[in-house]
Short mmCIF file of C-alpha atoms and ligand atoms in Angstrom, two decimals:
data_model
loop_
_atom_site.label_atom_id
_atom_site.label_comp_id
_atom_site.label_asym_id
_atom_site.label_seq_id
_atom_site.Cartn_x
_atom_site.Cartn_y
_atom_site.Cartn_z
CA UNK A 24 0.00 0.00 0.00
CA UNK A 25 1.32 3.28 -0.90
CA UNK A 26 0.37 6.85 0.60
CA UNK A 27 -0.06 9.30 -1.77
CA UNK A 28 -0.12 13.00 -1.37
CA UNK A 29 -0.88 13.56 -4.87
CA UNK A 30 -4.48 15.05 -5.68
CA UNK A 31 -7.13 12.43 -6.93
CA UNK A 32 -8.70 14.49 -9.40
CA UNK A 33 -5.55 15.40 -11.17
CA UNK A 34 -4.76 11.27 -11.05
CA UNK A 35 -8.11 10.78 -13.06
CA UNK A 36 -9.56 8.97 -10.21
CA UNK A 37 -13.34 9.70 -8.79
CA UNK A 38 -15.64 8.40 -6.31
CA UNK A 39 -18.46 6.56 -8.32
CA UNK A 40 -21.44 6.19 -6.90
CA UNK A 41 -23.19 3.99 -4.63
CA UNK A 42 -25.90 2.53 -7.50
CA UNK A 43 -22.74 0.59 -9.69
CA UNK A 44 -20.80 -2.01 -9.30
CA UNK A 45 -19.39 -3.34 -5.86
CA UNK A 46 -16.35 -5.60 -5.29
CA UNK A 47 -17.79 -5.80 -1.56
CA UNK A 48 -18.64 -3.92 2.01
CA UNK A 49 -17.20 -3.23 5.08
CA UNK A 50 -19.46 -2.89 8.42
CA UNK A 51 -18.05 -2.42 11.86
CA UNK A 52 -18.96 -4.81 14.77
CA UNK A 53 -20.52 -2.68 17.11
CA UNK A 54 -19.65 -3.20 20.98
CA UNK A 55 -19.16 0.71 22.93
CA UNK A 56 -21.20 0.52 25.72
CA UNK A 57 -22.56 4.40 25.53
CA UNK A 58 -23.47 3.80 22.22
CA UNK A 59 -25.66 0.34 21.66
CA UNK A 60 -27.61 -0.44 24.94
CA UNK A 61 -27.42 -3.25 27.27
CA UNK A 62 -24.32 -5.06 25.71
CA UNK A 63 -24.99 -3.96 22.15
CA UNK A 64 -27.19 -7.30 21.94
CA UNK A 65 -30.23 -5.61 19.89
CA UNK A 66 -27.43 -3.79 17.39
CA UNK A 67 -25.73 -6.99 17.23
CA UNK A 68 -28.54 -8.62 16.31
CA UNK A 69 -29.80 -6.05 13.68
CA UNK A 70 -26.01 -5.34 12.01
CA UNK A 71 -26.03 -9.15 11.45
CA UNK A 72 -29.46 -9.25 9.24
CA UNK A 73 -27.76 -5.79 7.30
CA UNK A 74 -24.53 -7.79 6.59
CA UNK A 75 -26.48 -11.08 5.88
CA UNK A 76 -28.80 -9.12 3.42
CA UNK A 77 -25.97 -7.40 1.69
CA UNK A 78 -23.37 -10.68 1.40
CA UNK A 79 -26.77 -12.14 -0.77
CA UNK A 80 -25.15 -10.40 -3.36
CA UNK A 81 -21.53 -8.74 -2.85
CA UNK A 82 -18.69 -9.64 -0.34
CA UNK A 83 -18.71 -8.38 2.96
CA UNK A 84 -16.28 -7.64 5.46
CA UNK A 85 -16.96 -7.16 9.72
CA UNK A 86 -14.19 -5.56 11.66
CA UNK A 87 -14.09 -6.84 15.46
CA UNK A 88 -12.56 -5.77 17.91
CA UNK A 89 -10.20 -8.68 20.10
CA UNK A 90 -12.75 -8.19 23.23
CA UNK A 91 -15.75 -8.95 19.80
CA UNK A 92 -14.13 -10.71 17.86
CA UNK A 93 -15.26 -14.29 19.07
CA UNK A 94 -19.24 -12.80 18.99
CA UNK A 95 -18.97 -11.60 15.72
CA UNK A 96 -17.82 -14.67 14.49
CA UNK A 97 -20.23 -16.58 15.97
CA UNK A 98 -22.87 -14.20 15.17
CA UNK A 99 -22.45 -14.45 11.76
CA UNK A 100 -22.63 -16.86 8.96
CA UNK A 101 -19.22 -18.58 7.62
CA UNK A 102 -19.34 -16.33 3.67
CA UNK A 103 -19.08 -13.40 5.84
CA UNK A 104 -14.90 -12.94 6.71
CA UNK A 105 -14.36 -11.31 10.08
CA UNK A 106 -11.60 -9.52 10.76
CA UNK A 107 -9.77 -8.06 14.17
CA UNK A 108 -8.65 -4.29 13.90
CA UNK A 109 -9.66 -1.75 16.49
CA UNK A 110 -11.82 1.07 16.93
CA UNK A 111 -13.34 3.32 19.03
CA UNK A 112 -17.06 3.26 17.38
CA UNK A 113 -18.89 1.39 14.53
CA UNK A 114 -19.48 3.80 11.78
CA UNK A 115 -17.76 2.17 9.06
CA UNK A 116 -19.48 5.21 6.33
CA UNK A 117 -17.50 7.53 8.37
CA UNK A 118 -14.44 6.47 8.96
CA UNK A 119 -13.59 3.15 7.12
CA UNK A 120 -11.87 4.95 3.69
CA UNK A 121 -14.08 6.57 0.84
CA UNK A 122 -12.84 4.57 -2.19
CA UNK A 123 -11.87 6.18 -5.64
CA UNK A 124 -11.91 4.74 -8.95
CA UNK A 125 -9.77 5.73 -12.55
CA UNK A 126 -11.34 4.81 -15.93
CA UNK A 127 -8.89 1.98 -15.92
CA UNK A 128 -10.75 0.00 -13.32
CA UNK A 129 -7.90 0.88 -10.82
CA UNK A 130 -8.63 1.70 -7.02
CA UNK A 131 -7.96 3.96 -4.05
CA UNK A 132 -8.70 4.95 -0.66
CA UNK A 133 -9.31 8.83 0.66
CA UNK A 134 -7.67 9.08 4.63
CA UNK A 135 -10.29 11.78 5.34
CA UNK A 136 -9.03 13.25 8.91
CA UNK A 137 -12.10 12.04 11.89
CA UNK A 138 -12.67 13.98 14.59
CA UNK A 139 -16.10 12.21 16.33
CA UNK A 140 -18.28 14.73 14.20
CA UNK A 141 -17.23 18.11 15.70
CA UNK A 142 -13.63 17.24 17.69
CA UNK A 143 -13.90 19.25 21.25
CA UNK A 144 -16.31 21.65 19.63
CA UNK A 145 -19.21 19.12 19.82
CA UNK A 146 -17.66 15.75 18.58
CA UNK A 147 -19.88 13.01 20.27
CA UNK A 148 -17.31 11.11 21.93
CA UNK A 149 -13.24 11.28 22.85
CA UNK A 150 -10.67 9.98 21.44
CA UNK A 151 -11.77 9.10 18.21
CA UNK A 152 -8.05 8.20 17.11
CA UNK A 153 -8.81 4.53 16.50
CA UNK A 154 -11.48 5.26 14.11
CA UNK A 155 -9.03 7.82 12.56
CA UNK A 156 -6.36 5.13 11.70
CA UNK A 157 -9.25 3.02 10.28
CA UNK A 158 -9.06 4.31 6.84
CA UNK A 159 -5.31 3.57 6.35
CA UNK A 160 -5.75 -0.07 7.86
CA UNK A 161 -8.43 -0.91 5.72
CA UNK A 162 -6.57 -0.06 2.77
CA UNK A 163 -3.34 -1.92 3.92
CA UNK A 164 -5.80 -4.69 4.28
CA UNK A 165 -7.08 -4.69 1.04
CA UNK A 166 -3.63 -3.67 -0.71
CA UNK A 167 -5.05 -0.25 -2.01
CA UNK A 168 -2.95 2.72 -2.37
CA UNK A 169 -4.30 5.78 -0.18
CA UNK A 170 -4.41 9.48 -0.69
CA UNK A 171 -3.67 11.49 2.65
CA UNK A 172 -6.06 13.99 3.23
CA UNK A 173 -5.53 14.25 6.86
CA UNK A 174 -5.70 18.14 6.22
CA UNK A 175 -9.18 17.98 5.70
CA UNK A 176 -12.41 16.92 8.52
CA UNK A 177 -14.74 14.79 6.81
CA UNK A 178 -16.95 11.74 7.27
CA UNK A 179 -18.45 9.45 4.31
CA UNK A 180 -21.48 10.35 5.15
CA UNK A 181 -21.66 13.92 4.77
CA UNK A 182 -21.41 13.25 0.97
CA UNK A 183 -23.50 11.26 -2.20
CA UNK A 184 -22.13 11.69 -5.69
CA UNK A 185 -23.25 10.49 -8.72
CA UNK A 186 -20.94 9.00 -10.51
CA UNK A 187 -20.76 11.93 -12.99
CA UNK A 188 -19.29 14.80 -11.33
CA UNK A 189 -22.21 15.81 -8.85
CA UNK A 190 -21.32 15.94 -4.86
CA UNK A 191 -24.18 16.72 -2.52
CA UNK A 192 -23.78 17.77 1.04
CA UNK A 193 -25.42 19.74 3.56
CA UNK A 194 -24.25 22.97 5.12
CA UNK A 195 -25.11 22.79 8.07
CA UNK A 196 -22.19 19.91 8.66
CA UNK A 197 -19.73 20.87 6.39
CA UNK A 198 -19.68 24.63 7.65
CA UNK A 199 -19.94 23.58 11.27
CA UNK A 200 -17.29 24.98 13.62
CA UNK A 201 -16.45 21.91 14.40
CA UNK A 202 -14.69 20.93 11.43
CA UNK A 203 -12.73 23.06 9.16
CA UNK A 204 -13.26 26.49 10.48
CA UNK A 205 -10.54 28.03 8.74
CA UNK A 206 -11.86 27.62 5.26
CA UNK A 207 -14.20 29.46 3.47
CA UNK A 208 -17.31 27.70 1.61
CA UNK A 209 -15.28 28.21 -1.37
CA UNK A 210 -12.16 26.32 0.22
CA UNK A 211 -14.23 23.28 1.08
CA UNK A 212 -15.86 23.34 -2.20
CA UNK A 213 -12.50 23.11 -4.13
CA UNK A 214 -11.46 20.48 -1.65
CA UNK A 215 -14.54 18.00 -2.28
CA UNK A 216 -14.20 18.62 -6.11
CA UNK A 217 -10.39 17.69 -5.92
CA UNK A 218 -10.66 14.90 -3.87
CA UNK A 219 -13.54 12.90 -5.17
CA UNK A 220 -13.29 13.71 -8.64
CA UNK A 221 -15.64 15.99 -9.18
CA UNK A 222 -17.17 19.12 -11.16
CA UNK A 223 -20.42 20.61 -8.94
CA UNK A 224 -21.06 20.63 -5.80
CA UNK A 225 -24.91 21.18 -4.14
CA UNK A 226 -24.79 22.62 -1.13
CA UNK A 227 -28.14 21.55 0.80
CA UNK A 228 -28.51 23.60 3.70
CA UNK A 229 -30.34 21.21 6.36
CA UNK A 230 -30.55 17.02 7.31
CA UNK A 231 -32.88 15.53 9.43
CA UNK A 232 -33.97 17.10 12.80
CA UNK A 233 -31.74 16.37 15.45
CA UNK A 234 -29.09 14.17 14.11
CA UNK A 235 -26.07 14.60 15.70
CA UNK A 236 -23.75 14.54 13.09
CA UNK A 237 -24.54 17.94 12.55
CA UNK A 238 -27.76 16.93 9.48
CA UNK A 239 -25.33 14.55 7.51
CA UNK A 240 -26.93 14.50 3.86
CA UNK A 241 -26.97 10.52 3.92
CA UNK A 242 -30.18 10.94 6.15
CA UNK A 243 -31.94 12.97 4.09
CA UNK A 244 -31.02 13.02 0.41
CA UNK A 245 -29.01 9.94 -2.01
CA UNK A 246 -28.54 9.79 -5.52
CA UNK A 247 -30.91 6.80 -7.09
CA UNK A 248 -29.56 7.14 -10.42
CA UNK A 249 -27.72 10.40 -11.99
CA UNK A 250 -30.08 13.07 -12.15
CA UNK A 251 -32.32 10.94 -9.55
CA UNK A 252 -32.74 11.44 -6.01
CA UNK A 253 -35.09 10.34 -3.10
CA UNK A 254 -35.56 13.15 -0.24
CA UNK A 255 -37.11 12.65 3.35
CA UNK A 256 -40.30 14.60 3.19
CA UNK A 257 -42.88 15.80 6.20
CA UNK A 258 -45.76 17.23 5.24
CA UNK A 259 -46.87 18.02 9.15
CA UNK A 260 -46.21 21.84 9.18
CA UNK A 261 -45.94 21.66 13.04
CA UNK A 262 -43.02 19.47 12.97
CA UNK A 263 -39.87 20.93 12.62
CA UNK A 264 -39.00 18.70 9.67
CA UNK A 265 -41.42 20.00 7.81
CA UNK A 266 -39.06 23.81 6.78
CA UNK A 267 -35.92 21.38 6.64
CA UNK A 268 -37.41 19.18 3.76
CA UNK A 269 -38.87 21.73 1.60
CA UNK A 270 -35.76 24.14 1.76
CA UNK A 271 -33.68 20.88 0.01
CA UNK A 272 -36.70 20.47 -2.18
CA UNK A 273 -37.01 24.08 -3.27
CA UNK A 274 -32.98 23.86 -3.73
CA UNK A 275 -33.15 20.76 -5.82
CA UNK A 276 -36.15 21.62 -7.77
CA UNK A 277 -34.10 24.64 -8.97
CA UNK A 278 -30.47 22.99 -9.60
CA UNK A 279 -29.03 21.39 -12.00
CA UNK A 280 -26.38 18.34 -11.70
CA UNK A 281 -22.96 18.47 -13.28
CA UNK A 282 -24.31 17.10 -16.67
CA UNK A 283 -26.69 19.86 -16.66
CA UNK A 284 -29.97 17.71 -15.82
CA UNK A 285 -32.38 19.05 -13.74
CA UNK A 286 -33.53 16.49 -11.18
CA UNK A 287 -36.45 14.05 -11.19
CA UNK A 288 -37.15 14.24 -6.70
CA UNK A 289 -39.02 10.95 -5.40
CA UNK A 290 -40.29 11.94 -2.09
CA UNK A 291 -40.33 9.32 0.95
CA UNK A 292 -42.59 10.34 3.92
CA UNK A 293 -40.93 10.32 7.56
CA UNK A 294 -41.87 7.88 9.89
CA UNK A 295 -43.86 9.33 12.54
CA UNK A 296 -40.84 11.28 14.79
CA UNK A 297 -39.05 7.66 17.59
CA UNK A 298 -38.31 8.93 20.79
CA UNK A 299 -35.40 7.21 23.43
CA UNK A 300 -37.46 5.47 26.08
CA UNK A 301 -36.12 5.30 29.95
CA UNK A 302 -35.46 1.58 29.44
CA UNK A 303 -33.32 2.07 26.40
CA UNK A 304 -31.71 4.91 28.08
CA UNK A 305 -31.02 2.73 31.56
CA UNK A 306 -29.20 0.06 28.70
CA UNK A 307 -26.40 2.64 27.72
CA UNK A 308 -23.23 3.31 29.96
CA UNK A 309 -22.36 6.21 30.31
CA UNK A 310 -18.50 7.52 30.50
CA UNK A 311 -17.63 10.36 32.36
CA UNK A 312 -21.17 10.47 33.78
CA UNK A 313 -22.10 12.22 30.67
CA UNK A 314 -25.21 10.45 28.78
CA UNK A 315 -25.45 9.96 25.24
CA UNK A 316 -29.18 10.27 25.48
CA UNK A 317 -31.95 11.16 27.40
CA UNK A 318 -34.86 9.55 28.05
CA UNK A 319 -37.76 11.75 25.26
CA UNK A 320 -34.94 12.60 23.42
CA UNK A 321 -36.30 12.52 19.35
CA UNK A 322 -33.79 10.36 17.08
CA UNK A 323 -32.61 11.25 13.51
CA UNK A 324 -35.19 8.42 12.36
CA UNK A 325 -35.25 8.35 8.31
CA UNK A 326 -35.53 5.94 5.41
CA UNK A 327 -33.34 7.64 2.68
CA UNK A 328 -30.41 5.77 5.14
CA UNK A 329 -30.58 2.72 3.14
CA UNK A 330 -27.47 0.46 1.55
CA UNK A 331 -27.64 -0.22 -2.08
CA UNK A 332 -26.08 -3.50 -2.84
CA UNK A 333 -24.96 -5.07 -6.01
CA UNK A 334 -28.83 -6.93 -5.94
CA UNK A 335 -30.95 -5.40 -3.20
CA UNK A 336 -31.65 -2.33 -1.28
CA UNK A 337 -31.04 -2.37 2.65
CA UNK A 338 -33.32 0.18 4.13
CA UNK A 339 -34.37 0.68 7.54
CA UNK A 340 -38.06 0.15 9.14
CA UNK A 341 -39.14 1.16 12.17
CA UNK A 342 -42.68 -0.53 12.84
CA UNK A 343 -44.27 2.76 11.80
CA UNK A 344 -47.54 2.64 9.16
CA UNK A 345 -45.48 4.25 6.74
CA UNK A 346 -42.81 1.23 6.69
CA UNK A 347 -44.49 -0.05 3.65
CA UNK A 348 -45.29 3.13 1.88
CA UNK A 349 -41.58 3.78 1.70
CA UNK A 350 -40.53 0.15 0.99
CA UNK A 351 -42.90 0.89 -2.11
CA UNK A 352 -41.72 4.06 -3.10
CA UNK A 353 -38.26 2.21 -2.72
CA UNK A 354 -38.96 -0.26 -4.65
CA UNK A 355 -40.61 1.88 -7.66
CA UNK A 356 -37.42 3.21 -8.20
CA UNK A 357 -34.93 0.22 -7.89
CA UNK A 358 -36.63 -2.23 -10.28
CA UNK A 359 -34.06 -5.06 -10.83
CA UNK A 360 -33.15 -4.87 -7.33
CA UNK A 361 -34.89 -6.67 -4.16
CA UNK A 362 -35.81 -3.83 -1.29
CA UNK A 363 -34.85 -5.57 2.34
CA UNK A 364 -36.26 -3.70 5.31
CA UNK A 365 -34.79 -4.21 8.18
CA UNK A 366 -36.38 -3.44 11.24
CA UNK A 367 -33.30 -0.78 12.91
CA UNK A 368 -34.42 1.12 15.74
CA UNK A 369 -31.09 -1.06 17.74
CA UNK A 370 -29.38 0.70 14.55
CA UNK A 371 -30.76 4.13 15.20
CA UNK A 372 -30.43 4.37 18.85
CA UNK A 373 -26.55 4.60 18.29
CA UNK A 374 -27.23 7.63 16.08
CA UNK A 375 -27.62 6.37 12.16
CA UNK A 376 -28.95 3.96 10.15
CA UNK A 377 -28.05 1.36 7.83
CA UNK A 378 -26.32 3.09 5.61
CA UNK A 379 -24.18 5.34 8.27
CA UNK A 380 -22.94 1.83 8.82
CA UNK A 381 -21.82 0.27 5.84
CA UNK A 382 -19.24 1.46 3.40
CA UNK A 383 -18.98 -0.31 -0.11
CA UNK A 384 -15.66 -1.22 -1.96
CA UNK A 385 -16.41 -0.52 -6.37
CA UNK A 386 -15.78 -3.17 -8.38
CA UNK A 387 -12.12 -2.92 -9.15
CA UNK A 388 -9.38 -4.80 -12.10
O1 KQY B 29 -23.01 8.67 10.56
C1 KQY B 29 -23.72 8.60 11.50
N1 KQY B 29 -24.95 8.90 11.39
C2 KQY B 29 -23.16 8.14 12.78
C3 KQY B 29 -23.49 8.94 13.94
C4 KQY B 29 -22.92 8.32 15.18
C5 KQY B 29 -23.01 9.15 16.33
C6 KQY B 29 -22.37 8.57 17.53
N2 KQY B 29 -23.33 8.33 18.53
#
């Protein structure tokens, strides 16, 4: 594995997007006891159907810890490889590298820098330096050469691209204080466009009401096809969700992508707004006496956090009456692919959803 400092767009390499080809996927075991209540058993339980539902049709890849590594293993069937490396959470779309292809088939990482989504400024945990050497690790693994762009705070999910130049993020992460406060808009916009290959970038300004990672677009927007995209939509006016949804509709419906399309927006309803109970709450450690979450507290629930795999799409239900409306909708727009839903509230009490969990490897040689 070599560690290039080189810039990816000037190498001809891009990030294509999440609707072609995969060589495989990479999920993180999760085990941190402030994160996935009473033992991470429910999680656990609920990362094994997402990894069994994706390895129907691609490779996948769970990293264990050594104090997991015998439960993951025996959690999981024998096509699935499990593999020891350490970390400090399981957010493998954050932290496990963003991968980069060239039109001759050829692969690399990105070694974005992690700080816990907002460092000491409002990061959600400390240290995060095991999930920060992820990235490299995972490339050693694998044998793929990795650019270093340790100068630059970003997690995988605070991007989608299409394939064909177009980035879309949110602003309300990537101008957060908490992670590159010394560059302009204009700064971060070069950055993105140089390091994934890119020509445009749409700058949504809002995510999903009270997600933690500062409204990472993976929650509420995702590329279906170029010029495609589904959006998390409320139509209660008294919920706060309502204002976020139609500003990124109003943006889209005006925008073009970096072909010059204008975009076709499929709309999934929100299910009805999950709130932490006291017995999920009692099921979380807490370090430092500091919880992660409050019993009331309202979680980032959405269904645009799915996985597309090679044959299927992984998307989260919650048990809510419109589970099957957006399974539908889902499944209008992925035709030659099966739709999985997975019920993931053990997913979302952690903080994301399926696909803040999952990270896919292109095709590649
Ligand atoms: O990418 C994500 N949505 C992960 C958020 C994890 C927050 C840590 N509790």
């Amino acid at each position: 594995m070599k560690i290039l400092n080189s810039i990816p767009k000037n190498d001809g390499f891009f990030m294509p997007a999440e609707f072609e080809k995969h060589y495989g996927c990479i999920i993180i075991w999760p085990e941190r006891p402030d994160s996935w209540q009473y033992g991470a058993v429910m999680a656990r339980k609920a990362f094994a159907k997402v990894a069994e539902a994706i390895a129907r049709s691609e490779k996948v890849t769970v990293i264990a810890s050594d104090l997991s590594y015998d439960t993951a293993r025996e959690a999981l069937p024998d096509y699935i490889r499990v593999v020891e490396m350490s970390s400090d959470d399981s957010w493998a779309r954050d932290y496990a590298p963003t991968f980069l292809k060239n039109k001759n088939g050829e692969i690399r990482g990105v070694d974005w820098y992690f700080n816990a989504w907002g460092g000491l400024v409002d990061g959600l945990y400390f240290p995060w330096d095991k999930d920060n050497k992820m990235a490299r690790k995972i490339c050693d693994l694998y044998d793929i050469d990795v650019y270093d762009i340790k100068d630059f705070v970003l997690e995988g999910g605070s991007i989608h691209v299409d394939g064909e130049g177009t980035v879309i993020t949110t602003e309300a992460c990537l101008l957060s204080e908490g992670r590159n406060p010394k560059m302009t808009k204009k700064d971060i916009e070069e950055k993105l466009k140089n390091s994934l290959g890119a020509e445009k970038v749409i700058w949504l300004k809002r995510g999903i009401y009270n997600d933690e990672t500062n409204e990472h677009v993976d929650n509420i927007c995702a590329f279906t096809a170029p010029g495609e995209v589904v959006l998390a939509w409320c139509d209660d006016k008294s919920d706060p969700q309502y204002e976020m949804s139609k500003e990124c509709f109003d943006i889209l419906s005006k925008e073009t992508d970096a072909k010059g399309r204008k975009f076709k927006i499929h709309k999934i309803p929100q299910p009805k707004p999950v709130f932490m109970t006291d017995d999920e709450c009692g099921g979380l450690i807490n370090f430092n006496g500091e919880p992660t979450r409050t019993p009331g507290e309202r979680l980032a629930a959405s269904y645009v956090n799915f996985y597309i795999s090679n044959g299927a799409v992984i998307m989260p239900g919650f048990n809510d009456k419109n589970d099957e409306t957006a399974k539908k909708i889902i499944q209008d727009i992925f035709k030659d692919r099966e739709v999985i839903q997975i019920y993931a509230r053990d997913i979302l009490i952690g903080g994301g959803n399926i696909h803040c969990i999952t990270q896919q490897i292109p095709i590649f040689g």
